[in-house]
Short mmCIF file of C-alpha atoms and ligand atoms in Angstrom, two decimals:
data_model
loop_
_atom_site.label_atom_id
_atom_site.label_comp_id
_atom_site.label_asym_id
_atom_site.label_seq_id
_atom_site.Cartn_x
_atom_site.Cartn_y
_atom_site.Cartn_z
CA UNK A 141 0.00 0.00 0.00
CA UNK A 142 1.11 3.47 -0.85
CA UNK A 143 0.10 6.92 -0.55
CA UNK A 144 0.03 9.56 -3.01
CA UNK A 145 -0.85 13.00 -1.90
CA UNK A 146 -1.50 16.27 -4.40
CA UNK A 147 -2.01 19.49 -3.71
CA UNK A 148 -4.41 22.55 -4.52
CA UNK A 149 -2.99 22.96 -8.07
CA UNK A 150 -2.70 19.46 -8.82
CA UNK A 151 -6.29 19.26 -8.57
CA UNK A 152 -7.12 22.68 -9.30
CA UNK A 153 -7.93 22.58 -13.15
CA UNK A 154 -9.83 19.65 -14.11
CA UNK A 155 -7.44 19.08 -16.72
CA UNK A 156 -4.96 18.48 -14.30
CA UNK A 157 -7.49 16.46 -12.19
CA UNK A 158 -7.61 13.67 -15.51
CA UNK A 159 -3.96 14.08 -15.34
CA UNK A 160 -3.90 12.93 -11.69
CA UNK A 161 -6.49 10.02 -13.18
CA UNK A 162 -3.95 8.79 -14.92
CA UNK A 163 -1.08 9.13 -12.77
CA UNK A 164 -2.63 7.10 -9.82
CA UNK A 165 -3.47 4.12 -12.37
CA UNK A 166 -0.32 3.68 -13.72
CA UNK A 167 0.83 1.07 -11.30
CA UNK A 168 -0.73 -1.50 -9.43
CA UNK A 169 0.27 -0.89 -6.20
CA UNK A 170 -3.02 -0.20 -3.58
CA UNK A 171 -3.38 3.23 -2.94
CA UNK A 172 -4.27 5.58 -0.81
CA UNK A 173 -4.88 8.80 -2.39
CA UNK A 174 -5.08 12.47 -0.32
CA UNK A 175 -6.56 15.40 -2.28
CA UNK A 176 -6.24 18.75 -1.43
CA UNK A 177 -8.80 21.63 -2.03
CA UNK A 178 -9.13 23.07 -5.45
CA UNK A 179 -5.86 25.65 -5.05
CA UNK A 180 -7.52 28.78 -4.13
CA UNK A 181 -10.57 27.34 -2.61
CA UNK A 182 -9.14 27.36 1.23
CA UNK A 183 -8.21 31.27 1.02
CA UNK A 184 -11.99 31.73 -0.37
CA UNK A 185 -13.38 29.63 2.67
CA UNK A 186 -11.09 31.14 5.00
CA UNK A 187 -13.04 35.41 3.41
CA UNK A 188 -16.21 33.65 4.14
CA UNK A 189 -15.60 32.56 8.02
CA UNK A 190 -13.67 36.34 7.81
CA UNK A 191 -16.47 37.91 6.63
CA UNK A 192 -19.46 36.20 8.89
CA UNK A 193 -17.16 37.25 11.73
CA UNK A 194 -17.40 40.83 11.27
CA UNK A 195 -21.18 40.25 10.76
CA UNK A 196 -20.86 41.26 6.98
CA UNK A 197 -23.35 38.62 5.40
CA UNK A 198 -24.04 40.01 2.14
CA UNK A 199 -20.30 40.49 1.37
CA UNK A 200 -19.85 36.68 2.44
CA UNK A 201 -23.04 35.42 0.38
CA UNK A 202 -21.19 37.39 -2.52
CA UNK A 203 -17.78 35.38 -2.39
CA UNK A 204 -20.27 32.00 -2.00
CA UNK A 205 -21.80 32.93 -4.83
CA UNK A 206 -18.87 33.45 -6.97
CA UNK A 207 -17.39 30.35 -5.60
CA UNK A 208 -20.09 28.37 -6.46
CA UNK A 209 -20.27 29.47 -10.04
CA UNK A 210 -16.50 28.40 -10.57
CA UNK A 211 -17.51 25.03 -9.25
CA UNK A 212 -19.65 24.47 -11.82
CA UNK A 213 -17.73 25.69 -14.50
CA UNK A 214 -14.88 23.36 -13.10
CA UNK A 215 -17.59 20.04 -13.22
CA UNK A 216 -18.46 20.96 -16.68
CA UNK A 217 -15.21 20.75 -18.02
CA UNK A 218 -14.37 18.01 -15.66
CA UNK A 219 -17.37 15.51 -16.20
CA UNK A 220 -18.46 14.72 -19.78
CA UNK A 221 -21.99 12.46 -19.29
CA UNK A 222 -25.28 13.13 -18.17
CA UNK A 223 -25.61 11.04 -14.97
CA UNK A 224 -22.08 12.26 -13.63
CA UNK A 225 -22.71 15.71 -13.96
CA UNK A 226 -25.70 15.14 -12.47
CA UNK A 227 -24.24 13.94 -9.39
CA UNK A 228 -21.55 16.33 -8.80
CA UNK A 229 -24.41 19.13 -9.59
CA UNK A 230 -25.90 17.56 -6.44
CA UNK A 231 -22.80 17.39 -4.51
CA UNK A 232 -22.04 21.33 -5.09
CA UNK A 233 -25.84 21.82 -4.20
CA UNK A 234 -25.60 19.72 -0.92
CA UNK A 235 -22.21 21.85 0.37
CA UNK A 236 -22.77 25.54 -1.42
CA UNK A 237 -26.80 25.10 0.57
CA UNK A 238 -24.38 24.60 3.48
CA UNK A 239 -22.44 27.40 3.52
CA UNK A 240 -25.60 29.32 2.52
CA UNK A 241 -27.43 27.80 5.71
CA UNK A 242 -24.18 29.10 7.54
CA UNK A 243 -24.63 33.03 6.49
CA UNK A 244 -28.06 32.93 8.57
CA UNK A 245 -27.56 31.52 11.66
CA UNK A 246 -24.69 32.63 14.29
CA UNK A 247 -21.74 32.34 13.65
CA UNK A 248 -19.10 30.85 15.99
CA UNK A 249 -14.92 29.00 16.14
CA UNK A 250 -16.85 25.59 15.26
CA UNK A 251 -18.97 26.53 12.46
CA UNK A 252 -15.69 28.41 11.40
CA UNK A 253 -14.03 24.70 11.14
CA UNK A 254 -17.19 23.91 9.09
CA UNK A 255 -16.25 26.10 6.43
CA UNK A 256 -12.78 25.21 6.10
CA UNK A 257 -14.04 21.77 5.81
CA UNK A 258 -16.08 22.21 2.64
CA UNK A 259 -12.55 22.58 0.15
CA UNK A 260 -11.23 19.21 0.88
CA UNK A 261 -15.10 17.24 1.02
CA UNK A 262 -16.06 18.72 -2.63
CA UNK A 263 -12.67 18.21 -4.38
CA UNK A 264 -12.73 14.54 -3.33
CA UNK A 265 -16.20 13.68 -4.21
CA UNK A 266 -15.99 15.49 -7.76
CA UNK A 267 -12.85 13.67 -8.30
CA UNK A 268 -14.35 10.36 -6.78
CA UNK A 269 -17.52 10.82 -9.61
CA UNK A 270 -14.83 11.77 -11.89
CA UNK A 271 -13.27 8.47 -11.51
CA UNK A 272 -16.37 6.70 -11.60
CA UNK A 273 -16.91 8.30 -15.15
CA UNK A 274 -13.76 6.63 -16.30
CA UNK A 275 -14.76 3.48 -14.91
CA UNK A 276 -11.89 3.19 -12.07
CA UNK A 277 -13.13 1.35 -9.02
CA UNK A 278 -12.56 2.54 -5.79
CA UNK A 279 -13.47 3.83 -2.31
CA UNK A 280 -14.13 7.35 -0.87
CA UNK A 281 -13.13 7.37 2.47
CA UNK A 282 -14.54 10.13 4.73
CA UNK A 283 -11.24 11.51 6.49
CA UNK A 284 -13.42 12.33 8.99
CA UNK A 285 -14.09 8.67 10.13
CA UNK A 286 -10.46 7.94 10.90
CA UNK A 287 -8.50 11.34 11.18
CA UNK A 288 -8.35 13.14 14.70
CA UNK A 289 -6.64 15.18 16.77
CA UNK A 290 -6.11 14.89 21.12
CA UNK A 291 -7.15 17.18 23.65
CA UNK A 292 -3.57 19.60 22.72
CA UNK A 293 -4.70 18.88 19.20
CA UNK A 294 -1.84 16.72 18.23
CA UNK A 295 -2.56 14.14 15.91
CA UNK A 296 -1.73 10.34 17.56
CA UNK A 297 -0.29 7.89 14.60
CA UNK A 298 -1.81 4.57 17.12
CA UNK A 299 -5.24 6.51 17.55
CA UNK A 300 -5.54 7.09 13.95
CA UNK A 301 -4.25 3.40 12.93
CA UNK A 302 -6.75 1.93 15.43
CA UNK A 303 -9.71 3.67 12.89
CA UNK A 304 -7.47 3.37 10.00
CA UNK A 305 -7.16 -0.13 9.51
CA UNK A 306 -10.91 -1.46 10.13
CA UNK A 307 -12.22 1.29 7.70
CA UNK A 308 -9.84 -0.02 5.17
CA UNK A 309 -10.89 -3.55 6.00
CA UNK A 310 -14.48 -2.63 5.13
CA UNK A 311 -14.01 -2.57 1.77
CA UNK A 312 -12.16 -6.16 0.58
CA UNK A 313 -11.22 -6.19 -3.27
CA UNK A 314 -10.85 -2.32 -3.34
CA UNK A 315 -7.34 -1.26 -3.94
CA UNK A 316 -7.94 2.74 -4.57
CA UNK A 317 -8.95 4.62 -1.54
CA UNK A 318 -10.19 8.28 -2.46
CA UNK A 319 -9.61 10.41 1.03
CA UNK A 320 -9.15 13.93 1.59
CA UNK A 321 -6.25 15.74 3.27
CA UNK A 322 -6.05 18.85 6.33
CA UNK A 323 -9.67 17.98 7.81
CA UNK A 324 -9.98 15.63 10.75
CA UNK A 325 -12.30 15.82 14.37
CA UNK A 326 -11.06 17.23 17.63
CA UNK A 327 -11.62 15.91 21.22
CA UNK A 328 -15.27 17.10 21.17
CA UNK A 329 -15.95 14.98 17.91
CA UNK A 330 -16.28 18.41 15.85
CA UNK A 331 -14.95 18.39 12.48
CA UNK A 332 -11.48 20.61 12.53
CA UNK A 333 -8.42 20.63 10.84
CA UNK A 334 -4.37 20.21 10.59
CA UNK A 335 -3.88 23.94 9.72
CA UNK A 336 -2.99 25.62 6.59
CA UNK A 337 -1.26 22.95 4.43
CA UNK A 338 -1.67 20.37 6.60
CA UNK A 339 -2.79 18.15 3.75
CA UNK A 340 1.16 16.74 3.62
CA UNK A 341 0.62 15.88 7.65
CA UNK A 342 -2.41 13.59 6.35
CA UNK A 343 -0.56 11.88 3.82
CA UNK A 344 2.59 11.07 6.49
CA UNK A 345 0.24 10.68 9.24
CA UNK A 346 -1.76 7.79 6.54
CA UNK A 347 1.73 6.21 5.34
CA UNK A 348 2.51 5.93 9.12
CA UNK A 349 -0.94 4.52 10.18
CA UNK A 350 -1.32 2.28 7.32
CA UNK A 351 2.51 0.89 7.73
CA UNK A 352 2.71 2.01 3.41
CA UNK A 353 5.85 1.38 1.53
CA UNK A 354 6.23 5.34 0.31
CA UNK A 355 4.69 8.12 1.31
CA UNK A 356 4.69 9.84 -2.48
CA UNK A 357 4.04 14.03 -2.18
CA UNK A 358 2.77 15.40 -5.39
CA UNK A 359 3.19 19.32 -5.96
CA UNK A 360 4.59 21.03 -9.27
CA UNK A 361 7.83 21.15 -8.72
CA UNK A 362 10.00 18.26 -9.19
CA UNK A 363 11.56 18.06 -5.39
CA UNK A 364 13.29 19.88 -3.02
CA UNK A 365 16.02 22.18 -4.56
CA UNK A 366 19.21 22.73 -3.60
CA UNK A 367 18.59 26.77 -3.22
CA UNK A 368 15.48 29.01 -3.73
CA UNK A 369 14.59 28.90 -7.19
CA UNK A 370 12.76 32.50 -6.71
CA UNK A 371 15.58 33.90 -5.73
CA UNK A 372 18.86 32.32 -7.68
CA UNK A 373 19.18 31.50 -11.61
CA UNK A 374 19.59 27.84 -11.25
CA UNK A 375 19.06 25.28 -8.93
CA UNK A 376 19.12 21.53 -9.14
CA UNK A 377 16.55 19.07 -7.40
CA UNK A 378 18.26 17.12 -4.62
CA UNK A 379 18.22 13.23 -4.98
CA UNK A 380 18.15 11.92 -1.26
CA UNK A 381 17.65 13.65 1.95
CA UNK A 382 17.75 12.30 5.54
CA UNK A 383 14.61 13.24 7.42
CA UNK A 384 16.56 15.20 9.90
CA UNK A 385 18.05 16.91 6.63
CA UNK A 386 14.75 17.78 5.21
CA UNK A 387 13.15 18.84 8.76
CA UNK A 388 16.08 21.39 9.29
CA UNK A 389 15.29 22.85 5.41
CA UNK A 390 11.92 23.16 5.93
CA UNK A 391 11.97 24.62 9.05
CA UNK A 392 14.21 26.96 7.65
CA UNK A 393 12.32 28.17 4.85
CA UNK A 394 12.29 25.43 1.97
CA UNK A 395 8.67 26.29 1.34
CA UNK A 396 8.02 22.56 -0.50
CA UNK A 397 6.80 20.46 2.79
CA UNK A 398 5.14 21.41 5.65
CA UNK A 399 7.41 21.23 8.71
CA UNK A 400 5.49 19.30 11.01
CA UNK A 401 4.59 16.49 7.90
CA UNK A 402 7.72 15.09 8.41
CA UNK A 403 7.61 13.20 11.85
CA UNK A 404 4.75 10.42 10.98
CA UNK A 405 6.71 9.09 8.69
CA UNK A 406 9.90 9.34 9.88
CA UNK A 407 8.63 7.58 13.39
CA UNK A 408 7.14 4.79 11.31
CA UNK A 409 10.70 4.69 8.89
CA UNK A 410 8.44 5.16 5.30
CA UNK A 411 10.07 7.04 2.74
CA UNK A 412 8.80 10.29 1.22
CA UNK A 413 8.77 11.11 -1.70
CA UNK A 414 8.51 14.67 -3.53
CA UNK A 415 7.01 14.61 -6.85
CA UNK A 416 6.56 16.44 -10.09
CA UNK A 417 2.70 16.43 -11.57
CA UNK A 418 3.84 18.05 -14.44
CA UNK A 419 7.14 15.86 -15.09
CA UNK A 420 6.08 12.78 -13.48
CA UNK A 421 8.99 10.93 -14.86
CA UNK A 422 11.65 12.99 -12.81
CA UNK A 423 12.97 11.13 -9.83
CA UNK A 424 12.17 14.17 -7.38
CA UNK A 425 13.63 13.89 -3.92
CA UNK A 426 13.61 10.94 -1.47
CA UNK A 427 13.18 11.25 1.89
CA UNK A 428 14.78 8.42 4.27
CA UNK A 429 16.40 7.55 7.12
CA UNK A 430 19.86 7.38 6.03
CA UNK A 431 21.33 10.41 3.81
CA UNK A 432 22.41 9.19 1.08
CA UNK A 433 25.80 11.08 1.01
CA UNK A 434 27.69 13.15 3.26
CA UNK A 435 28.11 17.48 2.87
CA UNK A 436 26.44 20.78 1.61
CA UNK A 437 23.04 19.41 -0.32
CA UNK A 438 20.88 22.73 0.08
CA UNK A 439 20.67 26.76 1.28
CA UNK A 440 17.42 27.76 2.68
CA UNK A 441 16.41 31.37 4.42
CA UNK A 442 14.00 32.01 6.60
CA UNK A 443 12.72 35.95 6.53
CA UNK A 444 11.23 38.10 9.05
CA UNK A 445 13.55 37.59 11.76
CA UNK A 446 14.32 39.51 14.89
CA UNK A 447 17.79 39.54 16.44
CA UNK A 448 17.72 40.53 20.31
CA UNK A 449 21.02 41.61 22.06
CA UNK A 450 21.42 41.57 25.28
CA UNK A 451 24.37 42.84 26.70
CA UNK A 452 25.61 42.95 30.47
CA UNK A 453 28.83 43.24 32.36
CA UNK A 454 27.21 40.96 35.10
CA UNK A 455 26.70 37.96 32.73
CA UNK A 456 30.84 37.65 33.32
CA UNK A 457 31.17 34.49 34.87
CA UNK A 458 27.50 34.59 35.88
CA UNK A 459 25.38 31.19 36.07
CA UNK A 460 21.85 31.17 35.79
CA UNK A 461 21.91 34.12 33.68
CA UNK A 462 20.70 32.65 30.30
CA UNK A 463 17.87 30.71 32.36
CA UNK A 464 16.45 34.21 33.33
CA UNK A 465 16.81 35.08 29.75
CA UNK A 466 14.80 32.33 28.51
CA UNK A 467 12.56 32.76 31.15
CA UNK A 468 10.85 35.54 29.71
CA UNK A 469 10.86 33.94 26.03
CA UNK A 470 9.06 31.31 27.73
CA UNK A 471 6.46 33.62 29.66
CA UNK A 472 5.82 34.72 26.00
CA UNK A 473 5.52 31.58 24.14
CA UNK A 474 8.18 33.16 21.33
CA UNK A 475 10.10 30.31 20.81
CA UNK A 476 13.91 31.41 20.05
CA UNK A 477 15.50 29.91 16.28
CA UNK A 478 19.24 30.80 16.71
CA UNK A 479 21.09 31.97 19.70
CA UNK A 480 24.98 32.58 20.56
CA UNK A 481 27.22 34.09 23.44
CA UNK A 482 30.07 35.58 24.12
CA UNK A 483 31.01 36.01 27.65
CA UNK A 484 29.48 39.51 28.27
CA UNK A 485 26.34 39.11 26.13
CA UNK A 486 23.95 37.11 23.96
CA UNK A 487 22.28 37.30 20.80
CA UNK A 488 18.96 35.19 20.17
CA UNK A 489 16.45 35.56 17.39
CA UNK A 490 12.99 35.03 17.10
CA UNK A 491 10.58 35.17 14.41
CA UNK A 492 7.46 36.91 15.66
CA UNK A 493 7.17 40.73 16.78
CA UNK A 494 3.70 40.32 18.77
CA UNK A 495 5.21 40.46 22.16
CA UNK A 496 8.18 42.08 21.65
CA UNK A 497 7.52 45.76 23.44
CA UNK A 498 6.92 43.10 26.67
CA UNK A 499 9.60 40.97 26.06
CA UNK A 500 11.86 44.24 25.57
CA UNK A 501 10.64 45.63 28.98
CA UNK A 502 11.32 42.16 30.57
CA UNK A 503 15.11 41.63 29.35
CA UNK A 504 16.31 45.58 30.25
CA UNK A 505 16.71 45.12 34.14
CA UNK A 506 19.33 42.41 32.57
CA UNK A 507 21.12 44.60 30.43
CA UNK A 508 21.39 46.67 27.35
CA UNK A 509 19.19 45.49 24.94
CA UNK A 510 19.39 46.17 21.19
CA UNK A 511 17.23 44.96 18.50
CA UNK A 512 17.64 44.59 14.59
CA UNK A 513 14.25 43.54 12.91
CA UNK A 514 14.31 42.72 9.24
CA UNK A 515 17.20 40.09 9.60
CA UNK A 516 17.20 36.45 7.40
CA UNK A 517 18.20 33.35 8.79
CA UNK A 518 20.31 31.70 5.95
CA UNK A 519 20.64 27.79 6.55
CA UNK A 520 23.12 25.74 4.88
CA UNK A 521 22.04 21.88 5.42
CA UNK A 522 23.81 18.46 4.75
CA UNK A 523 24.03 15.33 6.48
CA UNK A 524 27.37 15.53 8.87
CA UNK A 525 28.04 18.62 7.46
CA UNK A 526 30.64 19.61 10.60
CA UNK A 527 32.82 17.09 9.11
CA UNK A 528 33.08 18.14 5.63
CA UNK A 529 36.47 19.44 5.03
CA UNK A 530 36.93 23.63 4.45
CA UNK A 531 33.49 23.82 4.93
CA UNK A 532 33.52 26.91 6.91
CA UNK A 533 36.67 28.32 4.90
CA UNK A 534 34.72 27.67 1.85
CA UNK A 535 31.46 29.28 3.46
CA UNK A 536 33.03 32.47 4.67
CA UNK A 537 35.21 32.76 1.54
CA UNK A 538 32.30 33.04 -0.42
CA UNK A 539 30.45 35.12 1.69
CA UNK A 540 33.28 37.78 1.90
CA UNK A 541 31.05 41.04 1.10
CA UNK A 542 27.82 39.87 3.38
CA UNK A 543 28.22 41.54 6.64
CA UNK A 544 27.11 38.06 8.81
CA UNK A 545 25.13 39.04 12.08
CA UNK A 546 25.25 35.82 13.85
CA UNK A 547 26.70 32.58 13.53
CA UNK A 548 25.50 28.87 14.57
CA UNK A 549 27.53 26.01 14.02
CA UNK A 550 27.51 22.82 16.06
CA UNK A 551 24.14 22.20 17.51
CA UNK A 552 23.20 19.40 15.09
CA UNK A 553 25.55 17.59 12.51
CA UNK A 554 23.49 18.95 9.96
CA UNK A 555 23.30 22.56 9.98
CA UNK A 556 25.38 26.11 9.87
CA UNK A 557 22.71 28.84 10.44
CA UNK A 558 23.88 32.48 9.62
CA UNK A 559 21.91 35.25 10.55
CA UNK A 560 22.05 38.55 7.84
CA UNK A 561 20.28 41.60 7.27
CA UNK A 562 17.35 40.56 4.83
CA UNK A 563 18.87 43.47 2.52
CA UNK A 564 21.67 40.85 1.73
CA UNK A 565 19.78 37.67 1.23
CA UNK A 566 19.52 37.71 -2.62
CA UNK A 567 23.10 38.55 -2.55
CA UNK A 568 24.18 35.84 0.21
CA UNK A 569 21.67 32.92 -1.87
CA UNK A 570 23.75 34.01 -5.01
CA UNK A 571 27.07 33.79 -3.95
CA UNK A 572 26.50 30.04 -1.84
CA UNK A 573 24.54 28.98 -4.87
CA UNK A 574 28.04 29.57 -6.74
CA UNK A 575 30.62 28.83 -4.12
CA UNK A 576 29.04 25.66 -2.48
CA UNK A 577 27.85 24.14 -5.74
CA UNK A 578 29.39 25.48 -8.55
CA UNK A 579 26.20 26.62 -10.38
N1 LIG B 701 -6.48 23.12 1.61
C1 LIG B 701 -5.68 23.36 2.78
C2 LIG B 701 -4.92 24.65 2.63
O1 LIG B 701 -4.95 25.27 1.59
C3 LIG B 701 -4.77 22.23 3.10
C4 LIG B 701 -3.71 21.94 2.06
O2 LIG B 701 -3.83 22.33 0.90
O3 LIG B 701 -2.74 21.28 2.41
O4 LIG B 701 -4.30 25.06 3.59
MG1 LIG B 702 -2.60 23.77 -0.42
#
C-alpha cells in the first residue's frame, strides 16, 4: 500500500485532475490517495468565516456565490456524461446550501471549522464521480471517520491506525482509496483541521498509520532544490535527503513540505517522496532515514527575523543568567530559532514581533538590549556537514562582502545557520549557490 498525496494545483484545473487520473493508475500498487482543495478554494473559505465574523453577510453570500459558479464551470469541463454531472451538480448543491445555511444563523470557532471543511469534502467527491466516469473502481473514504486530533490537538499515529485499519478492511477487493487531506475531528468529535497545508501531515500521518511502503508528495515542482529557485538563476533538485536533513530545510524556509509532515513518517521509517505532476517521470527527492551522502546538499532562508542583544557586564562568569533570559521567552511563548554568546552578552532571534515591546521591557533590568528587525536566517544543510572538510573556509570565503550578524555552528551535525540583514539575502543565496555548488 502506498500513498500519493497532491495538492491545490494538482487538482485545481480539471485538466490536471484527468492528469492525476492517470497518474494514480499507472501502477498497481493499492493506494491511498489524499486530495487537497481546489488551489484557491481554502483562502476563499477562509473570506467567508472572515467575513461572517465581522457580521458582513451580504459580502460573504457574494464570495459564495462566486465560488459556487466556478464550481460548476470546473464540473463541466471536468465531467463529460449526463448522470455524472448530475451527481456532482448535487454534490455542489448539498455543500454551497451549506455554507448558505451558515450566512443565517450565528456564527461561531466551530462553524468556522465547518467552512474550512467544505474545500477538501467537494474536491474529493468530484474527483471520486470523476473516476467513476472513467470506470476506475474505488473507495471514498470520509477523512473524517479515521483522522483526529487529542485534547492539545496533536494528531496520535496509534489513535488514527486503530480507525485506519478497520475502515480499510471494510471494503475487501478495493485497492484505490479516495480520502481527503487537512480535515480531521477534535476531542469534542467536531470536524477541525491540521492547519494551513496540513494536507502533507495527512498523507505522512496515513503512510505511518497504514505501515505504506512510500509516502509519495505530489506538488509542481519536481523536489526539493538545492537553493530558492525565486531567488537564484539555477538550482538543481536534490536526490536523497535524511529526514533530519529535510526537517532542518523546511523549518528553515524550503517552502516545499510542511514542517510538522515530516515526523509520521519518519517515526514509522516510510520514505517520502517529492514529486513532479507536471514531469512525473523525474525522480524528485527521497526522503529516508539514512542520507544518502555526506556534505552541503541545500541553502534555505527564513525571513522576518528579529535579532535581540542583550548585553551585560554581570553575565561575566555569571550562572543562571541565560535561564532568566529564557525565562521571559518562555512567559511569552516566542520560541527562540538561533542563539549565541560571548562572555558579556547574547544574541537570540525570534521570528514573531507580537510580544516584543513586553519581552523588551522584561530583558532591560538584565542589560542593554538592542534589536535589529528585518534580519534572514540563511541555513546551509547536509548530512554531517561539521565534518566536511573547508566547509567553513569555503562558506566564509564566499560570503566575503555579506556583513554576517550571527553565527550557529555545532548544535546538530546537519546545519550552519547564519543570521544577515534581509537586505543581503539575494546577494548571500547568489554567492552560496556559486561557491558551495558550482552553479
Ligand atoms: N487546503 C488546505 C490549505 O490550503 C490544506 C492543504 O492544501 O494542504 O491550507
Ligand atoms: Mg494547499
Amino acid at each position: 500500500m502506498k500513498v500519493m498525496k497532491f495538492g491545490g494545483t494538482s487538482v485545481g484545473k480539471p485538466e490536471r485532475m484527468h492528469q492525476v487520473a492517470q497518474l494514480i493508475t499507472n501502477d498497481t500498487e493499492p493506494k491511498i490517495v489524499v486530495l487537497s482543495a481546489l488551489s484557491g478554494t481554502t483562502n476563499t473559505l477562509v473570506s467567508i468565516g472572515d467575513a461572517l465574523s465581522k457580521g458582513e453577510k451580504e459580502n460573504a453570500k457574494q464570495i459564495i456565490d462566486k465560488l459556487e459558479s466556478h464550481y460548476h464551470e470546473f464540473v463541466q469541463s471536468l465531467l463529460h456524461q449526463e448522470a455524472t454531472c448530475a451527481k456532482a451538480n448535487a454534490i455542489l448543491a448539498e455543500h454551497f446550501e451549506f455554507l448558505n445555511i451558515i450566512t443565517k444563523i450565528s456564527f461561531n470557532e466551530a462553524l468556522n471549522k465547518d467552512i474550512l471543511a467544505q474545500g477538501e469534502l467537494m474536491s474529493t467527491k468530484l474527483f471520486s464521480v470523476y473516476l467513476e466516469e472513467q470506470g476506475i473502481k474505488h473507495a471514498l473514504l470520509p477523512a473524517l471517520e479515521f483522522m483526529s486530533i487529542d485534547a492539545n490537538d496533536e494528531p496520535q499515529v496509534a489513535v488514527i491506525r486503530q480507525k485506519l485499519l478497520p475502515v480499510l478492511a471494510a471494503h475487501p477487493g478495493i485497492d484505490l482509496f479516495i480520502t481527503q487531506g487537512y480535515i480531521c475531528r477534535n476531542i469534542r468529535g467536531e470536524v477541525d483541521n491540521l492547519k494551513r497545508g496540513g494536507s502533507d501531515y495527512t498523507a505522512s500521518l496515513i503512510a505511518a498509520a497504514a505501515n505504506c511502503s512510500v509516502c509519495e508528495i505530489w506538488t509542481d515542482i519536481d523536489g526539493m532544490h538545492n537553493n530558492d529557485p525565486r531567488v537564484v538563476n539555477k538550482t538543481v533538485p536534490i536526490e536523497q535527503l535524511s529526514f533530519e536533513e529535510a526537517a532542518e530545510l523546511a523549518y528553515f524556509g524550503a517552502k516545499i513540505l510542511h514542517p510538522t509532515c515530516i515526523w509520521p513518517a519518519q517515526q514509522e521509517k516510510v520514505p517520502v517522496k517529492l514529486l513532479n505532476t507536471m514531469q512525473p517521470e523525474a525522480a524528485g527527492t527521497v526522503i529516508t532515514q539514512e542520507a544518502g551522502s555526506v556534505g552541503v546538499k541545500a541553502v534555505a532562508a527564513k525571513d522576518g527575523i528579529i535579532a535581540i542583544n542583550i548585553k551585560s557586564s554581570r553575565m561575566l562568569l555569571a550562572y543562571g543568567f541565560l535561564r532568566k533570559i529564557f525565562e521571559v521567552f518562555e512567559k511569552y511563548r516566542t520560541p527562540i530559532d538561533m542563539i549565541t554568546t560571548s562572555e558579556v552578552a547574547v544574541s537570540v532571534t525570534i521570528d514573531s514581533a507580537a510580544f516584543l515591546p513586553l519581552i523588551i521591557k522584561e530583558l532591560e533590568p538584565f542589560g542593554t538590549v538592542e534589536v535589529d528587525s528585518d534580519q534572514t536566517i540563511v541555513s546551509i544543510v547536509g548530512n554531517d556537514i561539521a565534518q566536511t572538510k573547508d566547509i567553513l573556509s569555503r562558506l566564509f570565503d564566499c560570503l566575503k562582502p555579506v556583513p554576517v550578524r550571527m553565527v550557529s555552528y555545532g548544535g546538530s551535525r546537519h546545519n550552519v545557520s547564519l543570521l544577515i540583514p534581509s537586505a543581503y539575502k539575494t546577494e548571500t543565496l547568489q554567492l552560496l549557490n556559486k561557491g558551495l555548488f558550482d552553479l
